[in-house]
Amino acid sequence: METPVTSTALAAPALAPRRTWPADLPVLAVAVVWGGSYLAAKGITATHTVIAVLVLRFALVLPVLVLAGWSRLRALSARQLRGAGVLGLVLGGIFLLETYGVVHTSATNAGLIISLTMIFTPLAEAAVRREAPSAAFLGAAAVSVAGVVLLTQGGGFTAPSAGDLLILCAALARTLHVLLMSRIKAVQDADSLSLTTVQLGSAVLVFAVLAAVPGTGDSPWAASAGFGAAEWAGLAFLSVFCTLFAFFVQMWAVRRTSPSRVSLLLGTEPLWAAAAGIAIGGEHLGALGLAGAALVLAGTAWGRRAAA
């Protein structure tokens, strides 16, 4: 459940120092904590506390981001603010879909299904450009989709759960977010810290408005009042490590290695999500689920290479 990859990161120069492991290890740590974020979110969230947890998670880190980039934030133009605000609305939708989804499915399923973004995005870009994807990429997409079908049928062939479908919608929403980021001209030259701060601020505003609507679940104050030490630890993990730490490592790493290398390391997130779900969460996939997980990982890796 990661923060967005900013346009600056995507456009950063491909620097390739001789020794890349000092930059690789922190990026790999980001992939690990992102993989664990699904299990952490599942552990502290119920259907009636989804919005409250989202408000708390991002409201805790937003002041730090604002203070860290205040001068650059003030330099944003009105057009850049509007563009980043639109992206923030989409980002809010992504987090709502992901968090409601992980409540109703396993952390393993969530982490693997969301990796389909790596397949959906090149397909969507090809459709926008009216270009046919390569045969290799279409083959990779077919393998990935077959893997998701098997993954969601670990206990026998049944309809996918509501959580599986919500995570699938979140993957589609992530694809929309990437496409908008590349097509909204106002944000393409915006400072990455400022862009992410405005996006998260817009998302928090959406969550706060929803929290004030009757019938949408507990308020942030009511939810936090019921938190014990484990829930506060989970919230701190999501806020500090999966948001603040992850964002700043991305900004740091793309200036010391290549964006492609960062992307490749972050692409291991589904592996860590599955490992956390099985080893820590006690989740069980079954033979069909294990076969599906293997196909999803193989298909997304193949698709990443074919798209490159």
PDB file of C-alpha atoms in Angstrom:
ATOM      1  CA  MET A   1       0.000   0.000   0.000  1.00  0.00           C
ATOM      2  CA  GLU A   2       2.578   2.372  -1.143  1.00  0.00           C
ATOM      3  CA  THR A   3       2.747   6.107  -1.665  1.00  0.00           C
ATOM      4  CA  PRO A   4       2.772   7.217  -5.312  1.00  0.00           C
ATOM      5  CA  VAL A   5       5.847   7.245  -7.513  1.00  0.00           C
ATOM      6  CA  THR A   6       6.256  10.877  -8.401  1.00  0.00           C
ATOM      7  CA  SER A   7       6.894  12.309 -11.841  1.00  0.00           C
ATOM      8  CA  THR A   8      10.305  13.542 -10.696  1.00  0.00           C
ATOM      9  CA  ALA A   9      11.310  10.015  -9.737  1.00  0.00           C
ATOM     10  CA  LEU A  10      10.182   8.688 -13.096  1.00  0.00           C
ATOM     11  CA  ALA A  11      12.122  11.337 -14.943  1.00  0.00           C
ATOM     12  CA  ALA A  12      15.293  11.257 -12.847  1.00  0.00           C
ATOM     13  CA  PRO A  13      18.555  10.668 -14.687  1.00  0.00           C
ATOM     14  CA  ALA A  14      19.771   7.094 -14.796  1.00  0.00           C
ATOM     15  CA  LEU A  15      22.862   7.312 -12.637  1.00  0.00           C
ATOM     16  CA  ALA A  16      24.699   4.030 -12.237  1.00  0.00           C
ATOM     17  CA  PRO A  17      27.457   4.148  -9.627  1.00  0.00           C
ATOM     18  CA  ARG A  18      29.833   1.220  -9.369  1.00  0.00           C
ATOM     19  CA  ARG A  19      28.606   0.201  -5.956  1.00  0.00           C
ATOM     20  CA  THR A  20      24.825   0.303  -5.895  1.00  0.00           C
ATOM     21  CA  TRP A  21      24.178  -1.876  -2.855  1.00  0.00           C
ATOM     22  CA  PRO A  22      24.236   1.058  -0.373  1.00  0.00           C
ATOM     23  CA  ALA A  23      21.277   2.520  -2.307  1.00  0.00           C
ATOM     24  CA  ASP A  24      19.698  -0.868  -3.058  1.00  0.00           C
ATOM     25  CA  LEU A  25      19.352  -1.983   0.564  1.00  0.00           C
ATOM     26  CA  PRO A  26      17.125   0.934   1.704  1.00  0.00           C
ATOM     27  CA  VAL A  27      14.939   0.508  -1.407  1.00  0.00           C
ATOM     28  CA  LEU A  28      14.640  -3.211  -0.721  1.00  0.00           C
ATOM     29  CA  ALA A  29      13.665  -2.298   2.854  1.00  0.00           C
ATOM     30  CA  VAL A  30      10.849  -0.168   1.405  1.00  0.00           C
ATOM     31  CA  ALA A  31       9.606  -3.157  -0.614  1.00  0.00           C
ATOM     32  CA  VAL A  32       9.674  -5.253   2.575  1.00  0.00           C
ATOM     33  CA  VAL A  33       7.685  -2.758   4.662  1.00  0.00           C
ATOM     34  CA  TRP A  34       5.209  -2.221   1.813  1.00  0.00           C
ATOM     35  CA  GLY A  35       4.761  -5.976   1.633  1.00  0.00           C
ATOM     36  CA  GLY A  36       4.053  -6.016   5.363  1.00  0.00           C
ATOM     37  CA  SER A  37       1.643  -3.074   5.128  1.00  0.00           C
ATOM     38  CA  TYR A  38      -1.268  -5.269   4.029  1.00  0.00           C
ATOM     39  CA  LEU A  39      -0.981  -7.472   7.083  1.00  0.00           C
ATOM     40  CA  ALA A  40      -0.520  -4.410   9.328  1.00  0.00           C
ATOM     41  CA  ALA A  41      -3.601  -2.710   7.873  1.00  0.00           C
ATOM     42  CA  LYS A  42      -5.608  -5.904   8.261  1.00  0.00           C
ATOM     43  CA  GLY A  43      -4.538  -6.162  11.890  1.00  0.00           C
ATOM     44  CA  ILE A  44      -5.741  -2.706  12.949  1.00  0.00           C
ATOM     45  CA  THR A  45      -8.710  -2.161  10.631  1.00  0.00           C
ATOM     46  CA  ALA A  46     -12.299  -3.387  10.591  1.00  0.00           C
ATOM     47  CA  THR A  47     -15.072  -2.407   8.194  1.00  0.00           C
ATOM     48  CA  HIS A  48     -16.334   0.278  10.583  1.00  0.00           C
ATOM     49  CA  THR A  49     -12.862   1.797  11.186  1.00  0.00           C
ATOM     50  CA  VAL A  50     -11.418   1.966   7.637  1.00  0.00           C
ATOM     51  CA  ILE A  51     -11.935   5.705   7.157  1.00  0.00           C
ATOM     52  CA  ALA A  52     -10.859   6.535  10.709  1.00  0.00           C
ATOM     53  CA  VAL A  53      -7.594   4.590  10.294  1.00  0.00           C
ATOM     54  CA  LEU A  54      -6.888   6.332   6.987  1.00  0.00           C
ATOM     55  CA  VAL A  55      -7.398   9.754   8.573  1.00  0.00           C
ATOM     56  CA  LEU A  56      -5.053   8.860  11.422  1.00  0.00           C
ATOM     57  CA  ARG A  57      -2.414   7.267   9.186  1.00  0.00           C
ATOM     58  CA  PHE A  58      -1.932  10.239   6.891  1.00  0.00           C
ATOM     59  CA  ALA A  59      -2.769  13.050   9.288  1.00  0.00           C
ATOM     60  CA  LEU A  60       0.167  11.901  11.431  1.00  0.00           C
ATOM     61  CA  VAL A  61       2.716  12.272   8.610  1.00  0.00           C
ATOM     62  CA  LEU A  62       1.281  15.219   6.698  1.00  0.00           C
ATOM     63  CA  PRO A  63       2.655  17.926   9.067  1.00  0.00           C
ATOM     64  CA  VAL A  64       6.158  16.455   8.682  1.00  0.00           C
ATOM     65  CA  LEU A  65       5.912  16.618   4.888  1.00  0.00           C
ATOM     66  CA  VAL A  66       4.580  20.182   5.010  1.00  0.00           C
ATOM     67  CA  LEU A  67       7.399  21.358   7.283  1.00  0.00           C
ATOM     68  CA  ALA A  68      10.064  19.504   5.267  1.00  0.00           C
ATOM     69  CA  GLY A  69       9.056  21.160   2.010  1.00  0.00           C
ATOM     70  CA  TRP A  70       7.328  24.387   3.041  1.00  0.00           C
ATOM     71  CA  SER A  71       9.333  26.722   0.814  1.00  0.00           C
ATOM     72  CA  ARG A  72       8.856  24.555  -2.279  1.00  0.00           C
ATOM     73  CA  LEU A  73       5.218  23.978  -1.407  1.00  0.00           C
ATOM     74  CA  ARG A  74       4.593  27.735  -1.401  1.00  0.00           C
ATOM     75  CA  ALA A  75       6.213  27.975  -4.826  1.00  0.00           C
ATOM     76  CA  LEU A  76       3.576  25.783  -6.503  1.00  0.00           C
ATOM     77  CA  SER A  77       1.369  27.609  -8.992  1.00  0.00           C
ATOM     78  CA  ALA A  78      -2.427  27.483  -8.907  1.00  0.00           C
ATOM     79  CA  ARG A  79      -2.394  25.098 -11.902  1.00  0.00           C
ATOM     80  CA  GLN A  80       0.028  22.781 -10.160  1.00  0.00           C
ATOM     81  CA  LEU A  81      -2.077  22.810  -7.005  1.00  0.00           C
ATOM     82  CA  ARG A  82      -5.209  21.943  -8.996  1.00  0.00           C
ATOM     83  CA  GLY A  83      -3.431  19.157 -10.857  1.00  0.00           C
ATOM     84  CA  ALA A  84      -1.981  17.682  -7.673  1.00  0.00           C
ATOM     85  CA  GLY A  85      -5.410  18.002  -6.034  1.00  0.00           C
ATOM     86  CA  VAL A  86      -7.015  15.918  -8.792  1.00  0.00           C
ATOM     87  CA  LEU A  87      -4.325  13.285  -8.357  1.00  0.00           C
ATOM     88  CA  GLY A  88      -4.979  13.365  -4.612  1.00  0.00           C
ATOM     89  CA  LEU A  89      -8.658  12.567  -5.141  1.00  0.00           C
ATOM     90  CA  VAL A  90      -7.685   9.499  -7.163  1.00  0.00           C
ATOM     91  CA  LEU A  91      -5.097   8.579  -4.535  1.00  0.00           C
ATOM     92  CA  GLY A  92      -7.782   8.783  -1.862  1.00  0.00           C
ATOM     93  CA  GLY A  93      -9.913   6.377  -3.876  1.00  0.00           C
ATOM     94  CA  ILE A  94      -6.977   3.979  -4.181  1.00  0.00           C
ATOM     95  CA  PHE A  95      -6.418   3.867  -0.430  1.00  0.00           C
ATOM     96  CA  LEU A  96     -10.133   3.422   0.262  1.00  0.00           C
ATOM     97  CA  LEU A  97     -10.346   0.489  -2.167  1.00  0.00           C
ATOM     98  CA  GLU A  98      -7.146  -1.093  -0.843  1.00  0.00           C
ATOM     99  CA  THR A  99      -8.055  -0.741   2.815  1.00  0.00           C
ATOM    100  CA  TYR A 100     -11.656  -1.930   2.472  1.00  0.00           C
ATOM    101  CA  GLY A 101     -10.334  -4.706   0.245  1.00  0.00           C
ATOM    102  CA  VAL A 102      -7.716  -6.006   2.667  1.00  0.00           C
ATOM    103  CA  VAL A 103     -10.364  -6.157   5.416  1.00  0.00           C
ATOM    104  CA  HIS A 104     -12.297  -8.668   3.296  1.00  0.00           C
ATOM    105  CA  THR A 105      -9.473 -10.764   1.838  1.00  0.00           C
ATOM    106  CA  SER A 106      -6.116 -12.102   2.934  1.00  0.00           C
ATOM    107  CA  ALA A 107      -3.006  -9.939   3.082  1.00  0.00           C
ATOM    108  CA  THR A 108      -1.343 -12.408   0.686  1.00  0.00           C
ATOM    109  CA  ASN A 109      -4.102 -12.062  -1.898  1.00  0.00           C
ATOM    110  CA  ALA A 110      -4.075  -8.270  -1.572  1.00  0.00           C
ATOM    111  CA  GLY A 111      -0.340  -7.955  -2.116  1.00  0.00           C
ATOM    112  CA  LEU A 112      -0.338 -10.254  -5.136  1.00  0.00           C
ATOM    113  CA  ILE A 113      -3.476  -8.924  -6.838  1.00  0.00           C
ATOM    114  CA  ILE A 114      -2.334  -5.303  -6.526  1.00  0.00           C
ATOM    115  CA  SER A 115       0.822  -6.239  -8.440  1.00  0.00           C
ATOM    116  CA  LEU A 116      -1.358  -6.469 -11.557  1.00  0.00           C
ATOM    117  CA  THR A 117      -0.880  -2.699 -11.776  1.00  0.00           C
ATOM    118  CA  MET A 118       2.426  -3.546 -13.490  1.00  0.00           C
ATOM    119  CA  ILE A 119       0.403  -5.287 -16.217  1.00  0.00           C
ATOM    120  CA  PHE A 120      -2.557  -2.905 -16.392  1.00  0.00           C
ATOM    121  CA  THR A 121      -0.459   0.259 -16.744  1.00  0.00           C
ATOM    122  CA  PRO A 122       1.407  -0.672 -19.959  1.00  0.00           C
ATOM    123  CA  LEU A 123      -1.836  -2.038 -21.426  1.00  0.00           C
ATOM    124  CA  ALA A 124      -3.608   1.238 -20.654  1.00  0.00           C
ATOM    125  CA  GLU A 125      -0.724   3.273 -22.070  1.00  0.00           C
ATOM    126  CA  ALA A 126      -0.829   1.213 -25.261  1.00  0.00           C
ATOM    127  CA  ALA A 127      -4.580   1.821 -25.555  1.00  0.00           C
ATOM    128  CA  VAL A 128      -4.152   5.575 -25.067  1.00  0.00           C
ATOM    129  CA  ARG A 129      -1.409   5.694 -27.688  1.00  0.00           C
ATOM    130  CA  ARG A 130      -3.360   3.337 -29.962  1.00  0.00           C
ATOM    131  CA  GLU A 131      -0.441   0.971 -30.146  1.00  0.00           C
ATOM    132  CA  ALA A 132      -0.707  -2.805 -30.014  1.00  0.00           C
ATOM    133  CA  PRO A 133       1.176  -4.405 -27.101  1.00  0.00           C
ATOM    134  CA  SER A 134       3.833  -6.954 -27.996  1.00  0.00           C
ATOM    135  CA  ALA A 135       2.930 -10.622 -28.108  1.00  0.00           C
ATOM    136  CA  ALA A 136       5.292 -11.252 -25.190  1.00  0.00           C
ATOM    137  CA  PHE A 137       3.522  -8.668 -23.056  1.00  0.00           C
ATOM    138  CA  LEU A 138       0.074 -10.078 -23.899  1.00  0.00           C
ATOM    139  CA  GLY A 139       1.369 -13.512 -22.935  1.00  0.00           C
ATOM    140  CA  ALA A 140       2.605 -12.126 -19.621  1.00  0.00           C
ATOM    141  CA  ALA A 141      -0.775 -10.477 -19.013  1.00  0.00           C
ATOM    142  CA  ALA A 142      -2.565 -13.765 -19.684  1.00  0.00           C
ATOM    143  CA  VAL A 143      -0.281 -15.618 -17.247  1.00  0.00           C
ATOM    144  CA  SER A 144      -0.881 -12.964 -14.564  1.00  0.00           C
ATOM    145  CA  VAL A 145      -4.660 -13.032 -14.959  1.00  0.00           C
ATOM    146  CA  ALA A 146      -4.678 -16.825 -14.843  1.00  0.00           C
ATOM    147  CA  GLY A 147      -2.614 -16.603 -11.679  1.00  0.00           C
ATOM    148  CA  VAL A 148      -5.114 -14.262 -10.013  1.00  0.00           C
ATOM    149  CA  VAL A 149      -7.961 -16.629 -10.912  1.00  0.00           C
ATOM    150  CA  LEU A 150      -6.135 -19.532  -9.252  1.00  0.00           C
ATOM    151  CA  LEU A 151      -4.980 -17.378  -6.327  1.00  0.00           C
ATOM    152  CA  THR A 152      -8.553 -16.537  -5.368  1.00  0.00           C
ATOM    153  CA  GLN A 153      -9.620 -20.193  -5.583  1.00  0.00           C
ATOM    154  CA  GLY A 154      -7.345 -21.687  -2.935  1.00  0.00           C
ATOM    155  CA  GLY A 155     -10.252 -23.519  -1.316  1.00  0.00           C
ATOM    156  CA  GLY A 156     -11.841 -24.676  -4.591  1.00  0.00           C
ATOM    157  CA  PHE A 157     -13.461 -22.880  -7.480  1.00  0.00           C
ATOM    158  CA  THR A 158     -15.814 -20.238  -6.113  1.00  0.00           C
ATOM    159  CA  ALA A 159     -16.606 -16.625  -6.913  1.00  0.00           C
ATOM    160  CA  PRO A 160     -13.789 -14.223  -5.906  1.00  0.00           C
ATOM    161  CA  SER A 161     -14.435 -12.543  -2.579  1.00  0.00           C
ATOM    162  CA  ALA A 162     -15.580  -8.931  -2.302  1.00  0.00           C
ATOM    163  CA  GLY A 163     -12.121  -8.078  -0.971  1.00  0.00           C
ATOM    164  CA  ASP A 164     -10.410  -9.619  -3.996  1.00  0.00           C
ATOM    165  CA  LEU A 165     -12.586  -7.549  -6.326  1.00  0.00           C
ATOM    166  CA  LEU A 166     -11.923  -4.349  -4.343  1.00  0.00           C
ATOM    167  CA  ILE A 167      -8.158  -4.928  -4.557  1.00  0.00           C
ATOM    168  CA  LEU A 168      -8.527  -5.545  -8.302  1.00  0.00           C
ATOM    169  CA  CYS A 169     -10.350  -2.196  -8.588  1.00  0.00           C
ATOM    170  CA  ALA A 170      -7.537  -0.601  -6.577  1.00  0.00           C
ATOM    171  CA  ALA A 171      -5.025  -1.926  -9.123  1.00  0.00           C
ATOM    172  CA  LEU A 172      -7.082  -0.325 -11.905  1.00  0.00           C
ATOM    173  CA  ALA A 173      -7.247   2.926  -9.920  1.00  0.00           C
ATOM    174  CA  ARG A 174      -3.460   2.878  -9.502  1.00  0.00           C
ATOM    175  CA  THR A 175      -3.194   2.562 -13.279  1.00  0.00           C
ATOM    176  CA  LEU A 176      -5.449   5.606 -13.690  1.00  0.00           C
ATOM    177  CA  HIS A 177      -3.277   7.524 -11.215  1.00  0.00           C
ATOM    178  CA  VAL A 178      -0.104   6.785 -13.210  1.00  0.00           C
ATOM    179  CA  LEU A 179      -1.761   7.767 -16.495  1.00  0.00           C
ATOM    180  CA  LEU A 180      -3.073  11.033 -15.066  1.00  0.00           C
ATOM    181  CA  MET A 181       0.337  11.831 -13.582  1.00  0.00           C
ATOM    182  CA  SER A 182       1.893  11.495 -17.031  1.00  0.00           C
ATOM    183  CA  ARG A 183      -0.841  13.443 -18.840  1.00  0.00           C
ATOM    184  CA  ILE A 184      -1.616  16.351 -16.484  1.00  0.00           C
ATOM    185  CA  LYS A 185       0.970  18.800 -17.783  1.00  0.00           C
ATOM    186  CA  ALA A 186       0.766  21.096 -14.773  1.00  0.00           C
ATOM    187  CA  VAL A 187       2.338  18.513 -12.435  1.00  0.00           C
ATOM    188  CA  GLN A 188       5.042  17.141 -14.696  1.00  0.00           C
ATOM    189  CA  ASP A 189       7.603  19.745 -13.658  1.00  0.00           C
ATOM    190  CA  ALA A 190       6.402  20.040 -10.055  1.00  0.00           C
ATOM    191  CA  ASP A 191       8.705  19.322  -7.132  1.00  0.00           C
ATOM    192  CA  SER A 192       8.166  15.702  -6.064  1.00  0.00           C
ATOM    193  CA  LEU A 193       7.919  16.444  -2.328  1.00  0.00           C
ATOM    194  CA  SER A 194       5.380  19.202  -2.881  1.00  0.00           C
ATOM    195  CA  LEU A 195       3.400  17.080  -5.321  1.00  0.00           C
ATOM    196  CA  THR A 196       3.105  14.194  -2.875  1.00  0.00           C
ATOM    197  CA  THR A 197       2.275  16.531   0.027  1.00  0.00           C
ATOM    198  CA  VAL A 198      -0.638  18.098  -1.865  1.00  0.00           C
ATOM    199  CA  GLN A 199      -1.860  14.687  -2.991  1.00  0.00           C
ATOM    200  CA  LEU A 200      -1.825  13.295   0.540  1.00  0.00           C
ATOM    201  CA  GLY A 201      -3.459  16.476   1.833  1.00  0.00           C
ATOM    202  CA  SER A 202      -6.284  16.105  -0.703  1.00  0.00           C
ATOM    203  CA  ALA A 203      -6.711  12.447   0.219  1.00  0.00           C
ATOM    204  CA  VAL A 204      -6.845  13.260   3.947  1.00  0.00           C
ATOM    205  CA  LEU A 205      -9.487  15.921   3.223  1.00  0.00           C
ATOM    206  CA  VAL A 206     -11.587  13.281   1.434  1.00  0.00           C
ATOM    207  CA  PHE A 207     -11.223  10.893   4.358  1.00  0.00           C
ATOM    208  CA  ALA A 208     -12.081  13.616   6.888  1.00  0.00           C
ATOM    209  CA  VAL A 209     -15.241  14.581   4.974  1.00  0.00           C
ATOM    210  CA  LEU A 210     -16.308  10.934   4.757  1.00  0.00           C
ATOM    211  CA  ALA A 211     -15.607  10.463   8.484  1.00  0.00           C
ATOM    212  CA  ALA A 212     -18.026  13.310   9.231  1.00  0.00           C
ATOM    213  CA  VAL A 213     -20.855  11.663   7.261  1.00  0.00           C
ATOM    214  CA  PRO A 214     -23.197   9.640   9.511  1.00  0.00           C
ATOM    215  CA  GLY A 215     -23.094   5.906   8.895  1.00  0.00           C
ATOM    216  CA  THR A 216     -19.525   5.726   7.538  1.00  0.00           C
ATOM    217  CA  GLY A 217     -18.106   4.135  10.669  1.00  0.00           C
ATOM    218  CA  ASP A 218     -16.258   5.241  13.784  1.00  0.00           C
ATOM    219  CA  SER A 219     -14.719   8.682  14.015  1.00  0.00           C
ATOM    220  CA  PRO A 220     -10.916   8.891  14.217  1.00  0.00           C
ATOM    221  CA  TRP A 221     -11.200   9.826  17.883  1.00  0.00           C
ATOM    222  CA  ALA A 222     -13.492   6.887  18.703  1.00  0.00           C
ATOM    223  CA  ALA A 223     -11.306   4.452  16.778  1.00  0.00           C
ATOM    224  CA  SER A 224      -8.087   5.662  18.400  1.00  0.00           C
ATOM    225  CA  ALA A 225      -9.674   5.492  21.865  1.00  0.00           C
ATOM    226  CA  GLY A 226     -10.104   1.765  21.334  1.00  0.00           C
ATOM    227  CA  PHE A 227      -6.520   1.196  20.238  1.00  0.00           C
ATOM    228  CA  GLY A 228      -4.188  -0.819  22.399  1.00  0.00           C
ATOM    229  CA  ALA A 229      -0.414  -1.018  22.145  1.00  0.00           C
ATOM    230  CA  ALA A 230      -0.569  -3.400  19.168  1.00  0.00           C
ATOM    231  CA  GLU A 231      -2.906  -1.130  17.199  1.00  0.00           C
ATOM    232  CA  TRP A 232      -0.784   1.965  17.846  1.00  0.00           C
ATOM    233  CA  ALA A 233       2.312   0.031  16.797  1.00  0.00           C
ATOM    234  CA  GLY A 234       0.565  -1.009  13.571  1.00  0.00           C
ATOM    235  CA  LEU A 235      -0.513   2.563  12.884  1.00  0.00           C
ATOM    236  CA  ALA A 236       3.007   3.858  13.529  1.00  0.00           C
ATOM    237  CA  PHE A 237       4.382   1.223  11.146  1.00  0.00           C
ATOM    238  CA  LEU A 238       1.979   2.340   8.404  1.00  0.00           C
ATOM    239  CA  SER A 239       2.592   6.044   9.010  1.00  0.00           C
ATOM    240  CA  VAL A 240       6.322   6.201   9.712  1.00  0.00           C
ATOM    241  CA  PHE A 241       7.742   3.312   7.704  1.00  0.00           C
ATOM    242  CA  CYS A 242       5.239   2.716   4.888  1.00  0.00           C
ATOM    243  CA  THR A 243       4.706   6.424   4.187  1.00  0.00           C
ATOM    244  CA  LEU A 244       7.441   8.764   5.478  1.00  0.00           C
ATOM    245  CA  PHE A 245      10.383   6.374   5.279  1.00  0.00           C
ATOM    246  CA  ALA A 246       9.255   4.921   1.938  1.00  0.00           C
ATOM    247  CA  PHE A 247       8.756   8.291   0.290  1.00  0.00           C
ATOM    248  CA  PHE A 248      12.078   9.769   1.374  1.00  0.00           C
ATOM    249  CA  VAL A 249      14.005   6.620   0.425  1.00  0.00           C
ATOM    250  CA  GLN A 250      12.511   6.785  -3.072  1.00  0.00           C
ATOM    251  CA  MET A 251      13.586  10.402  -3.442  1.00  0.00           C
ATOM    252  CA  TRP A 252      17.059   9.594  -2.129  1.00  0.00           C
ATOM    253  CA  ALA A 253      17.591   6.414  -4.142  1.00  0.00           C
ATOM    254  CA  VAL A 254      16.659   7.677  -7.607  1.00  0.00           C
ATOM    255  CA  ARG A 255      19.422  10.263  -7.281  1.00  0.00           C
ATOM    256  CA  ARG A 256      22.027   7.607  -6.487  1.00  0.00           C
ATOM    257  CA  THR A 257      21.001   4.741  -8.746  1.00  0.00           C
ATOM    258  CA  SER A 258      18.655   4.383 -11.730  1.00  0.00           C
ATOM    259  CA  PRO A 259      14.833   4.655 -11.716  1.00  0.00           C
ATOM    260  CA  SER A 260      14.719   1.254 -13.436  1.00  0.00           C
ATOM    261  CA  ARG A 261      16.729  -0.332 -10.630  1.00  0.00           C
ATOM    262  CA  VAL A 262      14.499   1.284  -7.993  1.00  0.00           C
ATOM    263  CA  SER A 263      11.411   0.027  -9.833  1.00  0.00           C
ATOM    264  CA  LEU A 264      12.836  -3.486 -10.055  1.00  0.00           C
ATOM    265  CA  LEU A 265      13.546  -3.631  -6.321  1.00  0.00           C
ATOM    266  CA  LEU A 266      10.146  -2.182  -5.406  1.00  0.00           C
ATOM    267  CA  GLY A 267       8.596  -4.779  -7.699  1.00  0.00           C
ATOM    268  CA  THR A 268       9.491  -7.437  -5.123  1.00  0.00           C
ATOM    269  CA  GLU A 269       6.704  -6.081  -2.870  1.00  0.00           C
ATOM    270  CA  PRO A 270       4.286  -8.968  -3.695  1.00  0.00           C
ATOM    271  CA  LEU A 271       6.890 -11.498  -2.560  1.00  0.00           C
ATOM    272  CA  TRP A 272       7.147  -9.819   0.832  1.00  0.00           C
ATOM    273  CA  ALA A 273       3.354  -9.471   1.104  1.00  0.00           C
ATOM    274  CA  ALA A 274       2.978 -13.209   0.544  1.00  0.00           C
ATOM    275  CA  ALA A 275       5.817 -13.983   2.964  1.00  0.00           C
ATOM    276  CA  ALA A 276       4.306 -11.788   5.698  1.00  0.00           C
ATOM    277  CA  GLY A 277       0.820 -13.190   5.194  1.00  0.00           C
ATOM    278  CA  ILE A 278       1.971 -16.799   5.357  1.00  0.00           C
ATOM    279  CA  ALA A 279       4.802 -16.608   7.920  1.00  0.00           C
ATOM    280  CA  ILE A 280       3.367 -14.006  10.309  1.00  0.00           C
ATOM    281  CA  GLY A 281      -0.354 -13.922   9.538  1.00  0.00           C
ATOM    282  CA  GLY A 282      -0.732 -17.693   9.411  1.00  0.00           C
ATOM    283  CA  GLU A 283      -2.526 -17.515   6.060  1.00  0.00           C
ATOM    284  CA  HIS A 284      -2.796 -20.665   3.945  1.00  0.00           C
ATOM    285  CA  LEU A 285      -3.078 -20.617   0.169  1.00  0.00           C
ATOM    286  CA  GLY A 286      -3.605 -24.270  -0.704  1.00  0.00           C
ATOM    287  CA  ALA A 287      -2.292 -25.940  -3.857  1.00  0.00           C
ATOM    288  CA  LEU A 288      -4.353 -23.800  -6.253  1.00  0.00           C
ATOM    289  CA  GLY A 289      -3.445 -20.624  -4.401  1.00  0.00           C
ATOM    290  CA  LEU A 290       0.262 -21.424  -4.422  1.00  0.00           C
ATOM    291  CA  ALA A 291       0.122 -22.147  -8.161  1.00  0.00           C
ATOM    292  CA  GLY A 292      -1.728 -18.869  -8.690  1.00  0.00           C
ATOM    293  CA  ALA A 293       0.799 -16.910  -6.630  1.00  0.00           C
ATOM    294  CA  ALA A 294       3.640 -18.367  -8.687  1.00  0.00           C
ATOM    295  CA  LEU A 295       1.875 -17.429 -11.931  1.00  0.00           C
ATOM    296  CA  VAL A 296       1.192 -13.865 -10.748  1.00  0.00           C
ATOM    297  CA  LEU A 297       4.833 -13.347  -9.803  1.00  0.00           C
ATOM    298  CA  ALA A 298       6.087 -14.930 -13.030  1.00  0.00           C
ATOM    299  CA  GLY A 299       3.630 -12.993 -15.177  1.00  0.00           C
ATOM    300  CA  THR A 300       4.366  -9.611 -13.650  1.00  0.00           C
ATOM    301  CA  ALA A 301       8.136 -10.187 -13.869  1.00  0.00           C
ATOM    302  CA  TRP A 302       7.792 -11.268 -17.505  1.00  0.00           C
ATOM    303  CA  GLY A 303       5.513  -8.331 -18.222  1.00  0.00           C
ATOM    304  CA  ARG A 304       7.954  -5.858 -16.669  1.00  0.00           C
ATOM    305  CA  ARG A 305      10.740  -7.132 -18.892  1.00  0.00           C
ATOM    306  CA  ALA A 306       8.513  -7.153 -21.985  1.00  0.00           C
ATOM    307  CA  ALA A 307       7.341  -3.590 -21.334  1.00  0.00           C
ATOM    308  CA  ALA A 308      10.930  -2.420 -20.875  1.00  0.00           C
TER     309      ALA A 308
END
